Amino acid sequence: KLYSDGSFGSRTAAITFPYKDAPDARGQLMHAEGRLEAQVKRAREAGLQVAVHAIGDRAARRVVDAFELAGVLPSDRARIEHLELVSDDDVRRAATLGVVASVQPNFTGEWGHPGGMYEQRLGWEKARRLNRFASYQAAGLPIAFGSDDMPLGPLNGIGCALAAPEKEQRTSIDDALRAYTSGAAWAGFAEDEVGTLR
């Protein structure tokens, strides 16, 4: 796993606009130009699955760029961890590469409602565009749900996916169950061991 940026809570997620509550801040990218791309390429050449943490839209674009330059293929099941804020164009590009969105609906449940941390950091118009799981699925991104240990366990996250404030953030119960089970297993190349009862 590699990191491309930080978090919204610490205002280190790399975004393309200023933070609402810190107008001089736009977060930070963790790698100098070319370094992330080189690491992704080396990992692929070594036969390793690549997962890159990206929370802000600037970081997500950088990761998709790195995946393109490294020649990532759908069979690699390269993952973007979190993928909270991302442009529609970068979602489409990621889907073309077969990138897996490894995401956490409980983040929306914890911080994504009006008055929550997302709105405090970004303002509601930006905050409501985070964690758009339905849009990711519609664009063809494979989805894997996880908890990131906040709290551990899928039931909370399933509830968050069903009751998110914005339509684009919600999934059906069937899609949420699939994302937490077979989707997560597939994302980790473990579909022959776990994920479904047959």
mmCIF file with all atom_site columns, N, CA and C in Angstrom, residues 38-86:
data_model
loop_
_atom_site.group_PDB
_atom_site.id
_atom_site.type_symbol
_atom_site.label_atom_id
_atom_site.label_alt_id
_atom_site.label_comp_id
_atom_site.label_asym_id
_atom_site.label_entity_id
_atom_site.label_seq_id
_atom_site.pdbx_PDB_ins_code
_atom_site.Cartn_x
_atom_site.Cartn_y
_atom_site.Cartn_z
_atom_site.occupancy
_atom_site.B_iso_or_equiv
_atom_site.pdbx_formal_charge
_atom_site.auth_seq_id
_atom_site.auth_comp_id
_atom_site.auth_asym_id
_atom_site.auth_atom_id
_atom_site.pdbx_PDB_model_num
ATOM 1   N N  . ALA A 1 38 ? 6.781   5.643  -10.536 1.00 0.00 ? 38 ALA A N  1
ATOM 2   C CA . ALA A 1 38 ? 7.879   4.675  -10.522 1.00 0.00 ? 38 ALA A CA 1
ATOM 3   C C  . ALA A 1 38 ? 7.608   3.547  -9.533  1.00 0.00 ? 38 ALA A C  1
ATOM 4   N N  . GLN A 1 39 ? 7.041   3.876  -8.377  1.00 0.00 ? 39 GLN A N  1
ATOM 5   C CA . GLN A 1 39 ? 6.746   2.848  -7.380  1.00 0.00 ? 39 GLN A CA 1
ATOM 6   C C  . GLN A 1 39 ? 5.644   1.897  -7.860  1.00 0.00 ? 39 GLN A C  1
ATOM 7   N N  . VAL A 1 40 ? 4.620   2.453  -8.495  1.00 0.00 ? 40 VAL A N  1
ATOM 8   C CA . VAL A 1 40 ? 3.548   1.608  -9.035  1.00 0.00 ? 40 VAL A CA 1
ATOM 9   C C  . VAL A 1 40 ? 4.110   0.678  -10.104 1.00 0.00 ? 40 VAL A C  1
ATOM 10  N N  . LYS A 1 41 ? 4.961   1.218  -10.969 1.00 0.00 ? 41 LYS A N  1
ATOM 11  C CA . LYS A 1 41 ? 5.542   0.398  -12.036 1.00 0.00 ? 41 LYS A CA 1
ATOM 12  C C  . LYS A 1 41 ? 6.419   -0.710 -11.459 1.00 0.00 ? 41 LYS A C  1
ATOM 13  N N  . ARG A 1 42 ? 7.234   -0.393 -10.458 1.00 0.00 ? 42 ARG A N  1
ATOM 14  C CA . ARG A 1 42 ? 8.099   -1.403 -9.832  1.00 0.00 ? 42 ARG A CA 1
ATOM 15  C C  . ARG A 1 42 ? 7.274   -2.505 -9.168  1.00 0.00 ? 42 ARG A C  1
ATOM 16  N N  . ALA A 1 43 ? 6.216   -2.094 -8.492  1.00 0.00 ? 43 ALA A N  1
ATOM 17  C CA . ALA A 1 43 ? 5.356   -3.084 -7.827  1.00 0.00 ? 43 ALA A CA 1
ATOM 18  C C  . ALA A 1 43 ? 4.725   -4.020 -8.850  1.00 0.00 ? 43 ALA A C  1
ATOM 19  N N  . ARG A 1 44 ? 4.213   -3.464 -9.948  1.00 0.00 ? 44 ARG A N  1
ATOM 20  C CA . ARG A 1 44 ? 3.618   -4.306 -11.003 1.00 0.00 ? 44 ARG A CA 1
ATOM 21  C C  . ARG A 1 44 ? 4.640   -5.264 -11.576 1.00 0.00 ? 44 ARG A C  1
ATOM 22  N N  . GLU A 1 45 ? 5.849   -4.772 -11.826 1.00 0.00 ? 45 GLU A N  1
ATOM 23  C CA . GLU A 1 45 ? 6.904   -5.619 -12.391 1.00 0.00 ? 45 GLU A CA 1
ATOM 24  C C  . GLU A 1 45 ? 7.282   -6.754 -11.441 1.00 0.00 ? 45 GLU A C  1
ATOM 25  N N  . ALA A 1 46 ? 7.133   -6.512 -10.133 1.00 0.00 ? 46 ALA A N  1
ATOM 26  C CA . ALA A 1 46 ? 7.427   -7.541 -9.129  1.00 0.00 ? 46 ALA A CA 1
ATOM 27  C C  . ALA A 1 46 ? 6.246   -8.479 -8.898  1.00 0.00 ? 46 ALA A C  1
ATOM 28  N N  . GLY A 1 47 ? 5.138   -8.240 -9.612  1.00 0.00 ? 47 GLY A N  1
ATOM 29  C CA . GLY A 1 47 ? 3.964   -9.090 -9.473  1.00 0.00 ? 47 GLY A CA 1
ATOM 30  C C  . GLY A 1 47 ? 3.133   -8.799 -8.238  1.00 0.00 ? 47 GLY A C  1
ATOM 31  N N  . LEU A 1 48 ? 3.271   -7.609 -7.693  1.00 0.00 ? 48 LEU A N  1
ATOM 32  C CA . LEU A 1 48 ? 2.525   -7.222 -6.497  1.00 0.00 ? 48 LEU A CA 1
ATOM 33  C C  . LEU A 1 48 ? 1.263   -6.453 -6.863  1.00 0.00 ? 48 LEU A C  1
ATOM 34  N N  . GLN A 1 49 ? 0.207   -6.701 -6.128  1.00 0.00 ? 49 GLN A N  1
ATOM 35  C CA . GLN A 1 49 ? -1.001  -5.905 -6.291  1.00 0.00 ? 49 GLN A CA 1
ATOM 36  C C  . GLN A 1 49 ? -0.750  -4.532 -5.664  1.00 0.00 ? 49 GLN A C  1
ATOM 37  N N  . VAL A 1 50 ? -1.197  -3.485 -6.334  1.00 0.00 ? 50 VAL A N  1
ATOM 38  C CA . VAL A 1 50 ? -0.963  -2.118 -5.862  1.00 0.00 ? 50 VAL A CA 1
ATOM 39  C C  . VAL A 1 50 ? -2.242  -1.540 -5.282  1.00 0.00 ? 50 VAL A C  1
ATOM 40  N N  . ALA A 1 51 ? -2.120  -0.942 -4.099  1.00 0.00 ? 51 ALA A N  1
ATOM 41  C CA . ALA A 1 51 ? -3.221  -0.210 -3.477  1.00 0.00 ? 51 ALA A CA 1
ATOM 42  C C  . ALA A 1 51 ? -2.668  1.146  -3.053  1.00 0.00 ? 51 ALA A C  1
ATOM 43  N N  . VAL A 1 52 ? -3.346  2.212  -3.451  1.00 0.00 ? 52 VAL A N  1
ATOM 44  C CA . VAL A 1 52 ? -2.866  3.554  -3.134  1.00 0.00 ? 52 VAL A CA 1
ATOM 45  C C  . VAL A 1 52 ? -3.960  4.339  -2.423  1.00 0.00 ? 52 VAL A C  1
ATOM 46  N N  . HIS A 1 53 ? -3.629  4.873  -1.258  1.00 0.00 ? 53 HIS A N  1
ATOM 47  C CA . HIS A 1 53 ? -4.513  5.740  -0.469  1.00 0.00 ? 53 HIS A CA 1
ATOM 48  C C  . HIS A 1 53 ? -4.661  7.073  -1.206  1.00 0.00 ? 53 HIS A C  1
ATOM 49  N N  . ALA A 1 54 ? -5.894  7.445  -1.521  1.00 0.00 ? 54 ALA A N  1
ATOM 50  C CA . ALA A 1 54 ? -6.173  8.747  -2.139  1.00 0.00 ? 54 ALA A CA 1
ATOM 51  C C  . ALA A 1 54 ? -7.524  9.226  -1.635  1.00 0.00 ? 54 ALA A C  1
ATOM 52  N N  . ILE A 1 55 ? -7.530  10.371 -0.988  1.00 0.00 ? 55 ILE A N  1
ATOM 53  C CA . ILE A 1 55 ? -8.766  10.914 -0.423  1.00 0.00 ? 55 ILE A CA 1
ATOM 54  C C  . ILE A 1 55 ? -9.244  12.143 -1.186  1.00 0.00 ? 55 ILE A C  1
ATOM 55  N N  . GLY A 1 56 ? -8.358  13.066 -1.491  1.00 0.00 ? 56 GLY A N  1
ATOM 56  C CA . GLY A 1 56 ? -8.743  14.277 -2.208  1.00 0.00 ? 56 GLY A CA 1
ATOM 57  C C  . GLY A 1 56 ? -8.766  14.082 -3.713  1.00 0.00 ? 56 GLY A C  1
ATOM 58  N N  . ASP A 1 57 ? -9.447  15.003 -4.431  1.00 0.00 ? 57 ASP A N  1
ATOM 59  C CA . ASP A 1 57 ? -9.561  14.864 -5.883  1.00 0.00 ? 57 ASP A CA 1
ATOM 60  C C  . ASP A 1 57 ? -8.232  15.068 -6.599  1.00 0.00 ? 57 ASP A C  1
ATOM 61  N N  . ARG A 1 58 ? -7.358  15.911 -6.046  1.00 0.00 ? 58 ARG A N  1
ATOM 62  C CA . ARG A 1 58 ? -6.037  16.093 -6.656  1.00 0.00 ? 58 ARG A CA 1
ATOM 63  C C  . ARG A 1 58 ? -5.209  14.810 -6.520  1.00 0.00 ? 58 ARG A C  1
ATOM 64  N N  . ALA A 1 59 ? -5.314  14.160 -5.382  1.00 0.00 ? 59 ALA A N  1
ATOM 65  C CA . ALA A 1 59 ? -4.606  12.897 -5.170  1.00 0.00 ? 59 ALA A CA 1
ATOM 66  C C  . ALA A 1 59 ? -5.178  11.792 -6.053  1.00 0.00 ? 59 ALA A C  1
ATOM 67  N N  . ALA A 1 60 ? -6.506  11.726 -6.166  1.00 0.00 ? 60 ALA A N  1
ATOM 68  C CA . ALA A 1 60 ? -7.123  10.702 -7.004  1.00 0.00 ? 60 ALA A CA 1
ATOM 69  C C  . ALA A 1 60 ? -6.650  10.838 -8.453  1.00 0.00 ? 60 ALA A C  1
ATOM 70  N N  . ARG A 1 61 ? -6.597  12.062 -8.944  1.00 0.00 ? 61 ARG A N  1
ATOM 71  C CA . ARG A 1 61 ? -6.122  12.272 -10.324 1.00 0.00 ? 61 ARG A CA 1
ATOM 72  C C  . ARG A 1 61 ? -4.678  11.799 -10.462 1.00 0.00 ? 61 ARG A C  1
ATOM 73  N N  . ARG A 1 62 ? -3.859  12.113 -9.484  1.00 0.00 ? 62 ARG A N  1
ATOM 74  C CA . ARG A 1 62 ? -2.448  11.708 -9.525  1.00 0.00 ? 62 ARG A CA 1
ATOM 75  C C  . ARG A 1 62 ? -2.316  10.178 -9.544  1.00 0.00 ? 62 ARG A C  1
ATOM 76  N N  . VAL A 1 63 ? -3.144  9.495  -8.766  1.00 0.00 ? 63 VAL A N  1
ATOM 77  C CA . VAL A 1 63 ? -3.080  8.034  -8.724  1.00 0.00 ? 63 VAL A CA 1
ATOM 78  C C  . VAL A 1 63 ? -3.538  7.440  -10.051 1.00 0.00 ? 63 VAL A C  1
ATOM 79  N N  . VAL A 1 64 ? -4.616  7.945  -10.613 1.00 0.00 ? 64 VAL A N  1
ATOM 80  C CA . VAL A 1 64 ? -5.080  7.422  -11.910 1.00 0.00 ? 64 VAL A CA 1
ATOM 81  C C  . VAL A 1 64 ? -4.024  7.695  -12.980 1.00 0.00 ? 64 VAL A C  1
ATOM 82  N N  . ASP A 1 65 ? -3.397  8.868  -12.949 1.00 0.00 ? 65 ASP A N  1
ATOM 83  C CA . ASP A 1 65 ? -2.293  9.157  -13.875 1.00 0.00 ? 65 ASP A CA 1
ATOM 84  C C  . ASP A 1 65 ? -1.178  8.120  -13.727 1.00 0.00 ? 65 ASP A C  1
ATOM 85  N N  . ALA A 1 66 ? -0.807  7.837  -12.467 1.00 0.00 ? 66 ALA A N  1
ATOM 86  C CA . ALA A 1 66 ? 0.271   6.868  -12.202 1.00 0.00 ? 66 ALA A CA 1
ATOM 87  C C  . ALA A 1 66 ? -0.103  5.480  -12.709 1.00 0.00 ? 66 ALA A C  1
ATOM 88  N N  . PHE A 1 67 ? -1.358  5.089  -12.506 1.00 0.00 ? 67 PHE A N  1
ATOM 89  C CA . PHE A 1 67 ? -1.806  3.784  -12.981 1.00 0.00 ? 67 PHE A CA 1
ATOM 90  C C  . PHE A 1 67 ? -1.748  3.723  -14.515 1.00 0.00 ? 67 PHE A C  1
ATOM 91  N N  . GLU A 1 68 ? -2.164  4.795  -15.174 1.00 0.00 ? 68 GLU A N  1
ATOM 92  C CA . GLU A 1 68 ? -2.096  4.816  -16.636 1.00 0.00 ? 68 GLU A CA 1
ATOM 93  C C  . GLU A 1 68 ? -0.654  4.707  -17.117 1.00 0.00 ? 68 GLU A C  1
ATOM 94  N N  . LEU A 1 69 ? 0.226   5.509  -16.534 1.00 0.00 ? 69 LEU A N  1
ATOM 95  C CA . LEU A 1 69 ? 1.625   5.514  -16.966 1.00 0.00 ? 69 LEU A CA 1
ATOM 96  C C  . LEU A 1 69 ? 2.309   4.179  -16.685 1.00 0.00 ? 69 LEU A C  1
ATOM 97  N N  . ALA A 1 70 ? 1.892   3.494  -15.631 1.00 0.00 ? 70 ALA A N  1
ATOM 98  C CA . ALA A 1 70 ? 2.492   2.200  -15.278 1.00 0.00 ? 70 ALA A CA 1
ATOM 99  C C  . ALA A 1 70 ? 1.880   1.045  -16.070 1.00 0.00 ? 70 ALA A C  1
ATOM 100 N N  . GLY A 1 71 ? 0.863   1.335  -16.882 1.00 0.00 ? 71 GLY A N  1
ATOM 101 C CA . GLY A 1 71 ? 0.258   0.299  -17.709 1.00 0.00 ? 71 GLY A CA 1
ATOM 102 C C  . GLY A 1 71 ? -0.634  -0.666 -16.951 1.00 0.00 ? 71 GLY A C  1
ATOM 103 N N  . VAL A 1 72 ? -1.282  -0.180 -15.883 1.00 0.00 ? 72 VAL A N  1
ATOM 104 C CA . VAL A 1 72 ? -2.170  -1.024 -15.088 1.00 0.00 ? 72 VAL A CA 1
ATOM 105 C C  . VAL A 1 72 ? -3.282  -1.596 -15.973 1.00 0.00 ? 72 VAL A C  1
ATOM 106 N N  . LEU A 1 73 ? -3.575  -2.872 -15.773 1.00 0.00 ? 73 LEU A N  1
ATOM 107 C CA . LEU A 1 73 ? -4.618  -3.573 -16.518 1.00 0.00 ? 73 LEU A CA 1
ATOM 108 C C  . LEU A 1 73 ? -5.727  -4.013 -15.566 1.00 0.00 ? 73 LEU A C  1
ATOM 109 N N  . PRO A 1 74 ? -6.938  -4.255 -16.082 1.00 0.00 ? 74 PRO A N  1
ATOM 110 C CA . PRO A 1 74 ? -8.006  -4.759 -15.207 1.00 0.00 ? 74 PRO A CA 1
ATOM 111 C C  . PRO A 1 74 ? -7.606  -6.009 -14.430 1.00 0.00 ? 74 PRO A C  1
ATOM 112 N N  . SER A 1 75 ? -6.794  -6.883 -15.039 1.00 0.00 ? 75 SER A N  1
ATOM 113 C CA . SER A 1 75 ? -6.374  -8.112 -14.355 1.00 0.00 ? 75 SER A CA 1
ATOM 114 C C  . SER A 1 75 ? -5.488  -7.835 -13.139 1.00 0.00 ? 75 SER A C  1
ATOM 115 N N  . ASP A 1 76 ? -4.912  -6.653 -13.043 1.00 0.00 ? 76 ASP A N  1
ATOM 116 C CA . ASP A 1 76 ? -4.075  -6.296 -11.884 1.00 0.00 ? 76 ASP A CA 1
ATOM 117 C C  . ASP A 1 76 ? -4.908  -6.025 -10.627 1.00 0.00 ? 76 ASP A C  1
ATOM 118 N N  . ARG A 1 77 ? -6.184  -5.654 -10.821 1.00 0.00 ? 77 ARG A N  1
ATOM 119 C CA . ARG A 1 77 ? -7.052  -5.287 -9.704  1.00 0.00 ? 77 ARG A CA 1
ATOM 120 C C  . ARG A 1 77 ? -6.387  -4.225 -8.811  1.00 0.00 ? 77 ARG A C  1
ATOM 121 N N  . ALA A 1 78 ? -5.748  -3.271 -9.437  1.00 0.00 ? 78 ALA A N  1
ATOM 122 C CA . ALA A 1 78 ? -5.164  -2.154 -8.684  1.00 0.00 ? 78 ALA A CA 1
ATOM 123 C C  . ALA A 1 78 ? -6.279  -1.445 -7.933  1.00 0.00 ? 78 ALA A C  1
ATOM 124 N N  . ARG A 1 79 ? -5.975  -1.011 -6.716  1.00 0.00 ? 79 ARG A N  1
ATOM 125 C CA . ARG A 1 79 ? -7.015  -0.421 -5.867  1.00 0.00 ? 79 ARG A CA 1
ATOM 126 C C  . ARG A 1 79 ? -6.675  1.021  -5.518  1.00 0.00 ? 79 ARG A C  1
ATOM 127 N N  . ILE A 1 80 ? -7.724  1.822  -5.426  1.00 0.00 ? 80 ILE A N  1
ATOM 128 C CA . ILE A 1 80 ? -7.598  3.133  -4.781  1.00 0.00 ? 80 ILE A CA 1
ATOM 129 C C  . ILE A 1 80 ? -8.333  3.013  -3.465  1.00 0.00 ? 80 ILE A C  1
ATOM 130 N N  . GLU A 1 81 ? -7.589  3.203  -2.392  1.00 0.00 ? 81 GLU A N  1
ATOM 131 C CA . GLU A 1 81 ? -8.149  3.111  -1.054  1.00 0.00 ? 81 GLU A CA 1
ATOM 132 C C  . GLU A 1 81 ? -8.799  4.443  -0.683  1.00 0.00 ? 81 GLU A C  1
ATOM 133 N N  . HIS A 1 82 ? -10.047 4.407  -0.315  1.00 0.00 ? 82 HIS A N  1
ATOM 134 C CA . HIS A 1 82 ? -10.876 5.528  0.144   1.00 0.00 ? 82 HIS A CA 1
ATOM 135 C C  . HIS A 1 82 ? -11.585 6.246  -1.004  1.00 0.00 ? 82 HIS A C  1
ATOM 136 N N  . LEU A 1 83 ? -10.865 6.827  -1.938  1.00 0.00 ? 83 LEU A N  1
ATOM 137 C CA . LEU A 1 83 ? -11.480 7.473  -3.112  1.00 0.00 ? 83 LEU A CA 1
ATOM 138 C C  . LEU A 1 83 ? -12.702 8.299  -2.704  1.00 0.00 ? 83 LEU A C  1
ATOM 139 N N  . GLU A 1 84 ? -12.503 9.184  -1.753  1.00 0.00 ? 84 GLU A N  1
ATOM 140 C CA . GLU A 1 84 ? -13.623 9.955  -1.210  1.00 0.00 ? 84 GLU A CA 1
ATOM 141 C C  . GLU A 1 84 ? -14.078 11.064 -2.155  1.00 0.00 ? 84 GLU A C  1
ATOM 142 N N  . LEU A 1 85 ? -13.150 11.829 -2.699  1.00 0.00 ? 85 LEU A N  1
ATOM 143 C CA . LEU A 1 85 ? -13.499 12.922 -3.611  1.00 0.00 ? 85 LEU A CA 1
ATOM 144 C C  . LEU A 1 85 ? -12.757 12.694 -4.917  1.00 0.00 ? 85 LEU A C  1
ATOM 145 N N  . VAL A 1 86 ? -13.506 12.620 -6.018  1.00 0.00 ? 86 VAL A N  1
ATOM 146 C CA . VAL A 1 86 ? -12.903 12.327 -7.311  1.00 0.00 ? 86 VAL A CA 1
ATOM 147 C C  . VAL A 1 86 ? -13.795 12.912 -8.400  1.00 0.00 ? 86 VAL A C  1
#
